[in-house]
Amino acid sequence: MAQAEAARKAELSTVIADIKTKMREMGITVDDLGDGKSKSSGKAKTKAEPKFRGPNGETWSGGPGRKPQWVVDAVAAGKNIEEFRI
């Protein structure tokens, strides 16, 4: 096992050295390689306009997902969310 691991490490260092040499020869930088994520061809997602304003100026669009803590606290205190509508 130890011998196989040593052989793999030796091969790995040889491959890395070869890649670095080819990158220098071709003028390729790490930035040219990218981060491996594909670029999105769709529209950029836009933020929804705020529909509610909290007591300390916080805003919330009222969309799906978890409600902000200030909304949870206000409803627990017996307030109607419509009181905060912009």
mmCIF file of C-alpha atoms in Angstrom:
data_model
loop_
_atom_site.group_PDB
_atom_site.id
_atom_site.type_symbol
_atom_site.label_atom_id
_atom_site.label_comp_id
_atom_site.label_asym_id
_atom_site.label_seq_id
_atom_site.Cartn_x
_atom_site.Cartn_y
_atom_site.Cartn_z
ATOM 1 C CA MET A 1 0.000 0.000 0.000
ATOM 2 C CA ALA A 2 2.743 2.434 0.964
ATOM 3 C CA GLN A 3 4.629 1.695 -2.239
ATOM 4 C CA ALA A 4 1.507 2.277 -4.353
ATOM 5 C CA GLU A 5 0.843 5.588 -2.575
ATOM 6 C CA ALA A 6 4.439 6.716 -3.147
ATOM 7 C CA ALA A 7 4.160 5.851 -6.860
ATOM 8 C CA ARG A 8 0.900 7.818 -7.124
ATOM 9 C CA LYS A 9 2.452 10.879 -5.453
ATOM 10 C CA ALA A 10 5.474 10.708 -7.759
ATOM 11 C CA GLU A 11 3.219 10.485 -10.819
ATOM 12 C CA LEU A 12 1.070 13.326 -9.528
ATOM 13 C CA SER A 13 4.042 15.639 -9.083
ATOM 14 C CA THR A 14 5.229 14.781 -12.613
ATOM 15 C CA VAL A 15 1.793 15.570 -14.069
ATOM 16 C CA ILE A 16 1.596 18.880 -12.191
ATOM 17 C CA ALA A 17 5.063 19.878 -13.394
ATOM 18 C CA ASP A 18 4.054 19.007 -16.975
ATOM 19 C CA ILE A 19 0.893 21.102 -16.710
ATOM 20 C CA LYS A 20 2.822 24.082 -15.336
ATOM 21 C CA THR A 21 5.366 23.823 -18.170
ATOM 22 C CA LYS A 22 2.627 23.726 -20.813
ATOM 23 C CA MET A 23 0.853 26.673 -19.195
ATOM 24 C CA ARG A 24 4.061 28.735 -19.322
ATOM 25 C CA GLU A 25 4.693 27.741 -22.950
ATOM 26 C CA MET A 26 1.179 28.682 -24.023
ATOM 27 C CA GLY A 27 0.908 31.787 -21.834
ATOM 28 C CA ILE A 28 -2.065 30.404 -19.923
ATOM 29 C CA THR A 29 -2.820 31.757 -16.445
ATOM 30 C CA VAL A 30 -4.896 30.270 -13.662
ATOM 31 C CA ASP A 31 -7.529 32.950 -14.360
ATOM 32 C CA ASP A 32 -7.803 31.660 -17.942
ATOM 33 C CA LEU A 33 -8.856 28.280 -16.584
ATOM 34 C CA GLY A 34 -11.847 29.690 -14.725
ATOM 35 C CA ASP A 35 -13.363 28.253 -11.587
ATOM 36 C CA GLY A 36 -15.080 25.269 -13.215
ATOM 37 C CA LYS A 37 -18.547 26.774 -13.006
ATOM 38 C CA SER A 38 -20.496 27.243 -16.200
ATOM 39 C CA LYS A 39 -21.566 30.729 -17.061
ATOM 40 C CA SER A 40 -25.280 31.382 -16.881
ATOM 41 C CA SER A 41 -26.834 32.278 -20.200
ATOM 42 C CA GLY A 42 -30.145 33.288 -18.649
ATOM 43 C CA LYS A 43 -31.263 36.588 -17.241
ATOM 44 C CA ALA A 44 -29.806 37.850 -14.016
ATOM 45 C CA LYS A 45 -32.158 37.456 -11.088
ATOM 46 C CA THR A 46 -33.477 40.776 -9.832
ATOM 47 C CA LYS A 47 -34.543 41.581 -6.305
ATOM 48 C CA ALA A 48 -38.223 42.171 -5.645
ATOM 49 C CA GLU A 49 -39.313 45.636 -4.586
ATOM 50 C CA PRO A 50 -39.986 45.925 -0.848
ATOM 51 C CA LYS A 51 -43.655 45.828 0.149
ATOM 52 C CA PHE A 52 -43.303 46.131 3.914
ATOM 53 C CA ARG A 53 -41.231 48.413 6.156
ATOM 54 C CA GLY A 54 -40.468 47.423 9.716
ATOM 55 C CA PRO A 55 -40.413 49.607 12.816
ATOM 56 C CA ASN A 56 -36.660 50.226 12.478
ATOM 57 C CA GLY A 57 -36.656 50.794 8.715
ATOM 58 C CA GLU A 58 -36.140 47.151 7.725
ATOM 59 C CA THR A 59 -37.745 46.135 4.437
ATOM 60 C CA TRP A 60 -39.268 42.905 3.172
ATOM 61 C CA SER A 61 -40.737 42.027 -0.207
ATOM 62 C CA GLY A 62 -43.223 39.507 1.192
ATOM 63 C CA GLY A 63 -41.978 36.707 -1.043
ATOM 64 C CA PRO A 64 -41.754 33.000 -0.370
ATOM 65 C CA GLY A 65 -39.376 31.706 2.224
ATOM 66 C CA ARG A 66 -38.687 32.458 5.827
ATOM 67 C CA LYS A 67 -40.146 35.669 7.226
ATOM 68 C CA PRO A 68 -37.729 38.184 8.726
ATOM 69 C CA GLN A 69 -37.526 38.185 12.516
ATOM 70 C CA TRP A 70 -39.117 41.623 12.777
ATOM 71 C CA VAL A 71 -42.230 40.287 10.979
ATOM 72 C CA VAL A 72 -42.397 37.231 13.245
ATOM 73 C CA ASP A 73 -42.032 39.448 16.332
ATOM 74 C CA ALA A 74 -44.692 41.913 15.153
ATOM 75 C CA VAL A 75 -47.237 39.169 14.420
ATOM 76 C CA ALA A 76 -46.466 37.527 17.797
ATOM 77 C CA ALA A 77 -47.130 40.894 19.458
ATOM 78 C CA GLY A 78 -50.608 40.894 17.908
ATOM 79 C CA LYS A 79 -49.967 43.346 15.076
ATOM 80 C CA ASN A 80 -51.330 42.900 11.578
ATOM 81 C CA ILE A 81 -48.684 42.703 8.847
ATOM 82 C CA GLU A 82 -50.772 45.102 6.758
ATOM 83 C CA GLU A 83 -49.870 47.853 9.238
ATOM 84 C CA PHE A 84 -46.340 47.729 7.787
ATOM 85 C CA ARG A 85 -47.295 47.820 4.097
ATOM 86 C CA ILE A 86 -45.498 50.531 2.130
#
